[in-house]
């Protein structure tokens, strides 16, 4: 249906209006209308485009959500190289830089522009006739990765330029980063979902922008800040000063740093560096220094470049935040997953703006590698300005009689056996079900939907139960009374009754779910299914040796050791006994041992795509595994069936190309029932 003239005009007016509001919000940091009014305009444009699809254009604000996933990021040749910067770490380095600039230009003093050095990912944006046509990473300076689809999802990237004097061709250089607050929140959300977390905002920004699926990038809180221009045609539209170029970029719709400053001479640059260093912690984004550039663009061209670095710019890197102090003791902390982490107890020292009395030592391997001992004089650094770290030992100051550190053989919290994980250089407490240090995490996992499925038992409630000493392990859950729950904050009669009922309902479970709920290290749902089918009952599993476990398909030496160690702990076995005494029960598996290898769907591999009406994806996966089938996450030539639900993903197209057999929900259900 072709949109009528009125709809076309209204859509164009909405696009212009929304673009102006984006400029005011993201570039000027001065919103004109409240969020609710902005949302109303955006919704109106979406409704128009939904009614008249021919109104949808690539530059519409509604099209930032991300397109289909890409198979690979292609390469982009930069028409003008994206140069690296020479680094300076002292005032003397800046003075030398200024001396060389003045000598080559035969001018004194020099006008400079100083601006924050963002710790993100450098990008190049290409505009033709004012419209964004390409986005690329810096790469090696000459060739970068094509991230156009991902760049378009970032709200601060203008899809078309505003104002006048718009060049026919424009390359804009900038930095994509993730603000500190958004990074912290994003990492917390990732952790809750069980997804990968990032070490720092720069890694998060780089990983987000280089996704093959633009829809993932669209969900990440990325921001663009521009700092310069590459190629431009015609060149006459560009001002003759870098400071004015930044203002021009802002007028075209690009966000630039509000902290850039035009300064005269190197003393002005040094004063700016010291001021920004003081502001560093309070800035909403990460910086690792200051970039200083000759302000006059003609002088920049006269100075030229050396290899890949311009003679007209330098990056002043902030000094490492280190201090010397004495390591008084090495304490052991036990985390919620049982990992034993050595922590240095320090003679208090002022580092990176805070008083530090403790620092991470990571693990036993790192302590041995650095040969850190109690009584040593050590360098302490606030790694990433957040986590204090012992960097180095001053061996010349080591006291006589010191001895190498050794990890304890028993957990300092519960006295359970400590097991070594050589692959991850970690030591863990094996008292998973009863160690107080692991209590909260274990109970949360035990009650989760895929484990015992105790609905209503969330993290905040678990915290209260532990704090009031009502529970100390998972078996205590089945002893909770109504009167105990009613004293808790936020718990009324109805919610307490629902929780008691949910706990009672959870008693009827299956052996695979129970094994998974126990939280044995590296025993996920699939491994729990295998163990249940192979041994048939819990008693048989707890009696086998590591060697016998390794004879089971998919159980290697590492997982076998984790299982055997878990069931070897008397306290773990005691808690399992208490759970069974409380009424937790499951039917014994009907088929086990060698019969497991002859289940109806043994040897068949499935992939699930889209949503099913009769069950969740996890329930479908569990039923397939129950019948011996293997469930993969992606389509390949080794897949036998693709189960297709509503709104399937890209797996369907790939399966059709590979001529893989497709099962709609009706055929899938018939397959399951026919094999039972």
XYZ file of C-alpha atoms in Angstrom:
676
model
C 0.000 0.000 0.000
C 1.462 3.351 -1.083
C 1.323 5.946 1.648
C -0.855 9.004 0.941
C 0.792 12.405 0.665
C -0.348 13.408 4.172
C 1.311 10.310 5.698
C 4.517 10.942 3.718
C 4.668 14.537 4.909
C 3.918 13.594 8.521
C 6.589 10.850 8.516
C 9.191 13.279 7.161
C 8.217 15.873 9.767
C 8.513 13.264 12.529
C 11.923 12.134 11.286
C 13.197 15.718 11.281
C 11.710 16.413 14.715
C 13.113 13.238 16.296
C 16.505 13.940 14.746
C 16.500 17.430 16.270
C 15.564 16.050 19.672
C 18.353 13.447 19.417
C 20.804 16.259 18.647
C 19.635 18.265 21.640
C 19.764 15.233 23.938
C 22.976 13.504 22.848
C 25.120 16.311 21.418
C 24.077 19.421 23.322
C 23.076 17.527 26.491
C 20.102 19.904 26.653
C 16.821 18.030 25.971
C 13.957 20.146 24.668
C 11.036 17.869 25.571
C 10.431 15.273 28.305
C 11.065 11.599 27.586
C 7.369 10.764 27.488
C 6.774 13.277 24.665
C 9.789 11.957 22.749
C 8.440 8.422 23.134
C 5.070 9.566 21.768
C 6.665 11.018 18.616
C 8.778 7.915 18.131
C 5.740 5.656 18.545
C 3.770 7.715 16.008
C 6.538 7.289 13.428
C 6.687 3.556 14.122
C 2.925 3.277 13.656
C 3.072 5.143 10.348
C 5.870 2.930 9.048
C 4.022 -0.165 10.189
C 0.896 0.936 8.321
C 2.800 2.094 5.216
C 6.019 0.057 4.882
C 7.087 2.114 1.858
C 7.756 4.996 4.312
C 10.626 3.064 5.929
C 13.981 4.475 4.835
C 17.450 3.499 5.980
C 17.964 6.876 7.659
C 14.813 6.642 9.795
C 15.450 6.844 13.582
C 13.366 3.660 13.928
C 15.917 1.631 11.986
C 18.651 1.607 14.638
C 17.524 -1.711 16.126
C 19.930 -3.822 14.102
C 19.599 -5.840 10.917
C 20.156 -9.542 10.267
C 23.374 -11.095 11.650
C 26.385 -10.938 9.346
C 28.420 -14.000 8.387
C 31.681 -12.069 8.809
C 32.945 -8.509 9.132
C 34.415 -7.380 5.827
C 37.452 -5.138 5.377
C 37.496 -1.405 4.657
C 40.459 0.515 3.228
C 40.747 3.950 4.825
C 41.152 6.677 2.202
C 43.286 8.602 4.721
C 45.294 6.555 7.257
C 44.159 6.508 10.891
C 47.460 7.367 12.538
C 48.829 6.232 15.885
C 50.091 8.751 18.417
C 53.500 9.043 20.027
C 53.285 8.713 23.808
C 54.756 10.929 26.483
C 54.868 10.027 30.168
C 56.331 13.172 31.728
C 56.392 16.938 31.459
C 59.843 16.662 29.918
C 58.405 14.589 27.050
C 55.844 17.324 26.362
C 58.510 20.021 26.509
C 60.626 18.075 23.976
C 57.591 17.649 21.718
C 56.908 21.403 21.854
C 60.559 22.203 21.160
C 60.535 20.058 18.011
C 57.255 21.601 16.807
C 58.501 25.177 17.323
C 61.804 24.418 15.613
C 60.163 22.910 12.520
C 57.577 25.671 12.211
C 59.934 28.458 13.264
C 57.104 29.828 15.395
C 56.661 30.620 19.079
C 54.380 30.143 20.941
C 52.195 27.427 19.395
C 48.415 27.225 19.732
C 47.418 23.732 20.854
C 44.160 21.895 21.503
C 44.129 19.546 24.508
C 41.373 16.957 24.846
C 40.720 13.784 26.894
C 42.154 10.558 25.515
C 39.138 8.243 25.551
C 39.785 4.597 26.393
C 37.549 3.020 23.753
C 37.619 1.797 20.165
C 38.642 4.142 17.326
C 36.244 4.272 14.369
C 35.947 5.996 11.001
C 32.512 7.162 9.738
C 32.006 7.871 6.031
C 29.251 10.258 4.874
C 28.307 10.902 1.263
C 26.068 13.874 0.503
C 25.416 14.082 4.233
C 24.205 10.478 4.679
C 26.031 7.793 6.686
C 27.149 5.063 4.279
C 29.914 3.246 6.138
C 31.452 2.686 9.549
C 34.799 0.971 10.154
C 37.196 0.215 12.991
C 40.736 1.588 12.955
C 42.294 -1.850 12.384
C 45.979 -1.451 11.479
C 45.480 2.194 10.535
C 45.143 1.461 6.836
C 42.525 -1.312 6.809
C 39.714 -1.744 9.329
C 36.665 -3.928 9.825
C 33.336 -2.970 8.292
C 30.971 -2.364 11.216
C 28.420 -0.212 9.369
C 25.363 -2.175 10.543
C 26.566 -2.001 14.143
C 27.547 1.687 14.018
C 24.034 2.554 12.853
C 22.557 1.177 16.098
C 24.406 3.733 18.277
C 22.089 6.594 19.178
C 24.837 9.237 19.240
C 25.865 8.477 15.637
C 23.976 10.823 13.261
C 22.408 8.944 10.341
C 22.512 12.147 8.301
C 24.147 15.529 8.832
C 22.303 18.636 9.933
C 22.941 22.311 9.202
C 24.556 23.808 6.106
C 27.917 23.645 4.276
C 27.549 19.862 4.201
C 30.464 18.325 2.260
C 29.926 15.868 -0.590
C 32.279 13.433 1.196
C 33.273 13.413 4.851
C 35.266 10.965 6.998
C 34.834 11.568 10.712
C 37.146 9.974 13.274
C 35.954 9.209 16.754
C 35.976 6.842 19.697
C 33.183 4.437 20.621
C 33.087 3.793 24.344
C 30.827 2.588 27.132
C 30.289 5.071 29.990
C 31.335 3.909 33.456
C 27.854 3.740 34.991
C 26.362 1.917 32.008
C 29.318 -0.475 31.959
C 28.792 -1.394 35.604
C 25.065 -1.954 35.065
C 25.680 -3.896 31.841
C 28.192 -6.216 33.532
C 25.760 -6.809 36.405
C 23.013 -7.748 33.936
C 25.399 -10.053 32.078
C 26.326 -11.799 35.326
C 22.661 -12.277 36.303
C 21.969 -13.853 32.905
C 25.012 -16.093 33.230
C 26.677 -14.420 30.237
C 30.249 -13.297 29.767
C 31.265 -10.178 31.689
C 33.935 -7.737 30.538
C 37.102 -6.662 32.323
C 36.780 -2.949 31.536
C 34.672 -0.515 29.486
C 37.116 -0.540 26.562
C 36.867 -4.319 26.148
C 33.095 -4.089 26.439
C 32.919 -1.424 23.724
C 35.249 -3.316 21.373
C 33.415 -6.604 21.875
C 30.027 -4.955 21.392
C 30.928 -3.102 18.200
C 32.512 -6.149 16.555
C 29.445 -8.388 16.941
C 28.255 -10.249 13.847
C 24.673 -9.654 14.980
C 23.831 -5.903 14.963
C 20.821 -6.580 17.199
C 23.273 -7.449 19.998
C 25.159 -4.183 19.471
C 21.847 -2.308 19.577
C 21.254 -3.581 23.123
C 24.658 -2.389 24.360
C 24.988 1.124 25.919
C 27.562 2.480 23.456
C 28.404 6.155 22.903
C 30.362 7.968 20.187
C 32.670 10.948 20.727
C 34.333 12.531 17.664
C 37.770 14.118 17.638
C 38.747 14.779 14.027
C 38.316 14.526 10.272
C 39.958 12.217 7.714
C 39.147 12.878 4.064
C 36.782 15.691 3.102
C 35.511 17.039 -0.219
C 35.534 19.915 -0.840
C 38.262 20.826 1.652
C 37.158 24.463 1.646
C 34.250 23.740 3.998
C 36.663 22.781 6.778
C 37.820 25.566 9.168
C 41.533 26.347 9.415
C 41.718 25.522 13.149
C 41.245 22.154 14.831
C 39.237 23.769 17.655
C 36.829 25.245 15.088
C 36.685 21.875 13.307
C 35.377 20.308 16.521
C 32.700 23.024 16.739
C 31.793 22.428 13.082
C 31.464 18.690 13.726
C 29.097 19.453 16.586
C 27.006 21.689 14.322
C 26.760 18.833 11.795
C 25.366 16.641 14.574
C 28.402 14.865 16.013
C 29.075 14.660 19.767
C 32.502 16.021 20.736
C 34.154 16.165 24.123
C 32.912 19.077 26.227
C 36.314 19.020 27.940
C 38.469 20.011 24.950
C 40.350 23.279 25.407
C 42.412 25.608 23.239
C 45.653 26.456 25.086
C 48.728 28.504 24.255
C 52.174 26.974 24.644
C 53.264 23.793 26.362
C 52.795 25.256 29.853
C 49.097 25.651 29.074
C 49.018 22.004 27.927
C 50.697 20.835 31.128
C 48.274 22.815 33.284
C 45.348 21.196 31.397
C 46.848 17.704 31.940
C 47.041 18.268 35.684
C 43.497 19.594 35.845
C 42.122 16.607 33.910
C 44.101 14.207 36.086
C 42.304 15.614 39.129
C 38.950 15.206 37.376
C 39.721 11.693 36.124
C 37.803 9.746 38.750
C 34.725 11.974 38.474
C 34.449 11.787 34.669
C 31.583 9.597 33.405
C 33.936 7.791 31.001
C 37.351 6.150 31.178
C 40.395 8.099 29.988
C 44.036 7.103 30.051
C 45.594 10.449 29.287
C 45.414 13.654 27.246
C 45.828 14.190 23.491
C 47.625 17.387 22.512
C 47.378 18.619 18.907
C 48.718 21.608 17.018
C 45.633 23.752 16.503
C 46.418 25.219 13.076
C 45.590 22.673 10.340
C 48.015 24.235 7.866
C 50.781 23.841 10.437
C 49.715 20.210 10.902
C 50.227 19.612 7.163
C 53.632 21.324 7.267
C 54.778 19.131 10.168
C 53.663 15.909 8.439
C 54.063 12.402 9.869
C 56.782 9.964 10.919
C 55.903 6.428 9.775
C 52.414 6.070 11.332
C 52.565 8.867 13.896
C 51.926 12.586 13.243
C 54.589 15.111 14.235
C 51.793 17.519 15.214
C 50.267 15.482 18.063
C 51.269 13.569 21.190
C 49.412 11.533 23.801
C 50.350 12.312 27.374
C 49.723 9.108 29.327
C 48.770 9.485 32.959
C 51.351 8.046 35.353
C 50.811 4.558 36.761
C 49.248 4.746 40.191
C 51.741 2.790 42.267
C 53.166 2.909 45.779
C 55.514 0.912 48.028
C 54.267 -0.707 51.214
C 54.757 -3.764 53.428
C 52.772 -6.991 52.973
C 51.746 -7.899 56.529
C 49.884 -11.150 55.884
C 48.213 -13.319 53.234
C 44.581 -14.049 54.073
C 42.323 -16.555 52.300
C 38.839 -15.530 51.187
C 36.322 -18.153 50.043
C 33.989 -16.983 47.294
C 30.387 -18.010 46.663
C 31.528 -20.628 44.121
C 34.099 -22.069 46.512
C 37.188 -20.483 44.942
C 39.900 -19.722 47.474
C 41.400 -16.305 46.754
C 44.558 -15.123 48.500
C 44.381 -11.479 49.584
C 47.296 -9.329 50.670
C 46.881 -7.532 53.992
C 48.951 -4.360 53.602
C 50.342 -1.645 55.752
C 47.841 1.097 54.747
C 49.076 3.274 51.886
C 47.543 6.070 49.789
C 47.271 4.839 46.153
C 45.273 6.268 43.272
C 43.347 8.658 45.461
C 42.267 6.163 48.153
C 43.711 4.538 51.242
C 44.506 0.898 50.440
C 44.962 -1.812 53.099
C 44.206 -4.924 50.991
C 45.079 -6.040 47.473
C 44.327 -9.039 45.283
C 46.950 -11.727 44.759
C 44.767 -13.572 42.217
C 45.789 -17.181 42.927
C 48.565 -19.441 44.189
C 50.219 -19.587 40.759
C 50.553 -15.782 40.602
C 51.999 -15.661 44.129
C 54.603 -18.252 43.166
C 55.360 -16.563 39.845
C 56.023 -13.234 41.574
C 57.535 -14.964 44.651
C 55.408 -12.935 47.064
C 55.975 -13.624 50.771
C 54.716 -12.275 54.071
C 56.971 -9.419 55.218
C 57.944 -8.364 51.682
C 58.077 -4.763 50.536
C 55.861 -4.622 47.460
C 54.677 -2.299 44.709
C 50.906 -1.847 44.851
C 48.941 -0.523 41.877
C 45.260 0.227 41.489
C 44.727 -1.816 38.314
C 42.197 -0.011 36.164
C 41.927 2.546 38.965
C 39.610 0.145 40.793
C 41.163 -3.074 42.111
C 44.391 -2.781 44.106
C 46.983 -5.308 42.940
C 50.417 -6.388 44.152
C 52.611 -5.878 41.109
C 56.164 -6.575 42.203
C 58.366 -7.552 45.156
C 61.468 -5.575 46.151
C 63.720 -8.578 46.766
C 66.523 -6.400 48.187
C 64.268 -5.560 51.146
C 63.099 -9.119 51.885
C 63.479 -9.985 55.588
C 65.491 -13.047 56.582
C 63.578 -16.174 57.519
C 60.703 -15.641 55.046
C 59.162 -18.701 53.409
C 57.135 -19.345 50.230
C 53.348 -19.255 50.422
C 51.332 -22.475 50.274
C 47.585 -22.739 49.780
C 45.852 -24.474 52.741
C 44.693 -28.076 52.261
C 41.462 -27.461 54.189
C 38.929 -24.692 53.663
C 39.488 -21.971 56.309
C 35.691 -21.538 56.621
C 34.320 -25.091 56.818
C 37.462 -27.277 56.988
C 36.459 -29.294 53.901
C 39.050 -30.667 51.501
C 40.579 -28.117 49.106
C 40.938 -29.361 45.529
C 43.246 -27.862 42.900
C 42.110 -26.861 39.419
C 45.361 -26.855 37.467
C 43.699 -25.674 34.253
C 42.417 -22.486 35.877
C 45.181 -22.123 38.473
C 42.519 -22.075 41.181
C 41.879 -23.869 44.458
C 38.320 -24.657 45.566
C 36.536 -25.726 48.697
C 34.807 -29.071 48.087
C 32.184 -28.531 50.801
C 29.722 -27.178 48.289
C 26.444 -27.896 50.075
C 27.446 -26.902 53.587
C 30.284 -24.334 53.373
C 28.879 -21.074 54.819
C 30.918 -19.010 52.349
C 29.115 -20.694 49.444
C 25.712 -20.863 51.084
C 23.895 -18.091 49.236
C 25.047 -19.085 45.737
C 24.330 -22.773 46.330
C 20.828 -22.151 47.648
C 20.016 -19.792 44.782
C 21.146 -22.414 42.246
C 19.336 -25.229 44.080
C 16.044 -23.305 43.972
C 16.398 -22.115 40.354
C 13.818 -22.985 37.717
C 15.932 -25.608 35.944
C 16.906 -27.236 39.230
C 14.339 -27.739 42.016
C 12.139 -24.903 40.709
C 11.142 -23.347 44.049
C 9.147 -20.387 42.790
C 9.235 -17.242 44.897
C 12.611 -17.962 46.505
C 14.630 -15.054 45.133
C 17.991 -13.606 46.058
C 16.659 -10.989 48.502
C 14.616 -13.566 50.383
C 17.585 -15.954 50.543
C 19.659 -13.095 52.009
C 17.100 -12.560 54.773
C 16.831 -16.269 55.572
C 20.607 -16.529 55.925
C 20.977 -13.290 57.905
C 18.336 -14.411 60.417
C 19.990 -17.850 60.666
C 16.836 -19.608 59.468
C 18.811 -21.598 56.889
C 22.447 -22.506 56.514
C 22.184 -25.092 53.724
C 19.683 -26.341 51.127
C 18.241 -29.027 53.407
C 17.084 -26.346 55.849
C 14.656 -25.049 53.206
C 12.417 -28.056 53.828
C 12.192 -27.280 57.550
C 10.926 -23.701 57.157
C 7.672 -22.867 58.945
C 5.004 -20.275 58.233
C 5.727 -18.303 61.421
C 9.417 -18.025 60.478
C 8.594 -16.585 57.061
C 6.090 -14.054 58.372
C 8.784 -12.231 60.384
C 10.690 -11.433 57.201
C 10.522 -8.041 55.523
C 8.126 -7.911 52.577
C 6.571 -11.325 53.298
C 2.834 -11.493 53.933
C 0.464 -14.368 54.546
C -0.136 -15.029 50.846
C 3.498 -14.959 49.742
C 4.541 -17.093 52.720
C 1.831 -19.658 51.874
C 2.917 -19.676 48.225
C 6.537 -20.274 49.192
C 5.680 -23.124 51.568
C 3.593 -24.698 48.784
C 6.394 -24.228 46.262
C 8.889 -25.916 48.577
C 6.488 -28.801 49.099
C 5.837 -29.089 45.358
C 9.576 -29.228 44.649
C 9.899 -32.483 46.579
C 8.606 -34.379 43.551
C 11.449 -34.121 41.079
C 13.617 -36.251 38.783
C 17.082 -37.632 39.351
C 18.656 -35.495 36.593
C 17.165 -32.304 38.043
C 18.270 -33.265 41.558
C 21.819 -33.965 40.398
C 21.917 -30.634 38.600
C 20.501 -28.856 41.678
C 23.332 -30.176 43.850
C 25.681 -27.800 42.032
C 28.484 -30.301 41.490
C 31.167 -28.448 39.592
C 30.864 -28.765 35.776
C 27.805 -31.023 36.090
C 25.241 -29.179 33.993
C 21.865 -30.375 32.814
C 23.228 -32.533 29.988
C 25.818 -34.234 32.211
C 23.180 -34.800 34.913
C 20.989 -36.526 32.301
C 23.869 -38.797 31.294
C 24.718 -39.712 34.895
C 21.091 -40.491 35.749
C 20.648 -42.710 32.711
C 23.958 -44.497 33.185
C 23.599 -45.312 36.890
C 19.824 -45.316 37.324
C 19.851 -44.377 41.015
C 21.719 -42.009 43.317
C 23.115 -44.817 45.469
C 24.929 -46.359 42.509
C 26.403 -43.015 41.469
C 27.743 -42.157 44.928
C 29.488 -45.540 45.145
C 31.524 -45.422 41.907
C 35.182 -44.482 41.581
C 36.768 -41.840 39.366
C 37.983 -44.604 37.031
C 34.461 -46.002 36.648
C 33.049 -42.534 36.011
C 35.536 -42.026 33.192
C 34.095 -45.035 31.392
C 30.841 -43.105 30.906
C 30.375 -41.342 27.601
C 31.239 -37.594 27.811
C 32.721 -37.876 31.325
C 36.419 -37.006 31.274
C 39.011 -37.107 34.067
C 38.298 -33.565 35.285
C 34.521 -33.957 35.631
C 34.970 -37.427 37.112
C 37.261 -35.967 39.778
C 34.729 -33.234 40.621
C 31.904 -35.780 41.015
C 33.936 -38.212 43.100
C 35.291 -35.440 45.337
C 31.803 -34.037 45.923
C 30.311 -37.356 47.038
C 33.404 -38.146 49.098
C 32.657 -35.269 51.490
C 30.698 -36.564 54.541
C 28.861 -33.255 54.962
C 27.579 -33.330 51.360
C 26.289 -36.885 51.834
C 24.669 -35.870 55.115
C 22.763 -33.024 53.449
C 21.572 -35.351 50.659
C 20.331 -37.763 53.362
C 18.475 -34.910 55.094
C 16.870 -33.886 51.794
C 15.599 -37.417 51.250
C 14.373 -37.629 54.840
C 12.462 -34.384 54.258
C 10.608 -36.057 51.387
C 12.603 -35.070 48.291
C 12.026 -37.989 45.911
C 12.282 -39.036 42.300
C 11.494 -42.153 40.256
C 14.432 -44.368 39.410
C 15.481 -44.247 35.789
C 13.977 -47.085 33.778
C 16.936 -47.478 31.440
C 20.551 -47.203 32.395
C 24.008 -48.605 31.781
C 24.603 -49.880 28.269
C 20.904 -49.356 27.453
C 21.582 -45.617 27.478
C 23.420 -45.980 24.193
C 20.370 -47.624 22.578
C 17.682 -45.050 23.378
C 15.180 -44.252 20.589
C 16.879 -41.028 19.452
C 20.449 -42.117 20.195
C 22.771 -40.872 17.463
C 20.340 -38.190 16.244
C 21.219 -34.507 16.486
C 18.623 -31.721 16.728
C 18.580 -27.903 16.621
C 15.643 -25.843 17.931
C 14.611 -22.507 16.391
C 11.658 -20.244 17.098
C 9.164 -20.612 19.961
C 6.941 -23.637 20.612
C 3.395 -23.315 21.952
C 3.254 -26.588 23.894
C 6.545 -26.257 25.777
C 9.587 -24.062 26.307
C 12.828 -24.572 24.403
C 14.454 -25.957 27.566
C 11.619 -28.453 28.057
C 11.916 -29.581 24.427
C 15.662 -29.953 24.861
C 15.172 -32.032 28.019
C 12.696 -34.376 26.277
C 15.058 -34.918 23.340
C 17.945 -35.684 25.697
C 15.681 -38.008 27.701
C 15.219 -40.049 24.509
C 18.952 -40.090 23.786
C 19.003 -37.220 21.269
C 21.734 -34.607 21.095
C 20.761 -30.914 20.938
C 23.097 -28.414 19.264
C 22.880 -24.631 19.294
C 23.718 -24.074 15.615
C 23.002 -25.742 12.283
C 25.694 -27.740 10.476
C 25.844 -30.670 8.096
C 25.959 -33.010 11.122
C 22.447 -32.031 12.255
C 19.641 -34.523 11.480
C 16.544 -32.430 12.320
C 15.650 -28.758 12.734
C 12.602 -28.249 15.000
C 10.869 -25.098 13.721
C 8.610 -23.039 15.997
C 7.006 -19.655 15.515
C 9.266 -16.802 14.390
C 12.296 -18.946 13.485
C 15.766 -17.469 13.242
C 18.437 -17.675 10.564
C 18.887 -21.391 11.321
C 15.899 -22.155 9.093
C 17.475 -20.685 5.967
C 20.751 -22.485 6.622
C 18.962 -25.798 7.259
C 17.055 -25.488 4.006
C 20.298 -24.928 2.102
C 21.810 -28.022 3.734
C 18.590 -29.984 3.057
C 18.182 -30.873 6.723
C 14.847 -32.432 7.638
C 12.434 -29.873 9.130
C 9.930 -30.677 11.886
C 7.104 -28.295 12.690
C 5.630 -28.469 16.200
C 2.985 -31.068 15.285
C 5.520 -33.429 13.693
C 7.939 -32.838 16.560
C 5.319 -33.835 19.142
C 4.436 -36.949 17.124
C 8.129 -37.867 17.036
C 8.391 -37.558 20.824
C 5.253 -39.569 21.578
C 6.135 -42.293 19.079
C 9.516 -42.839 20.737
C 8.308 -42.958 24.336
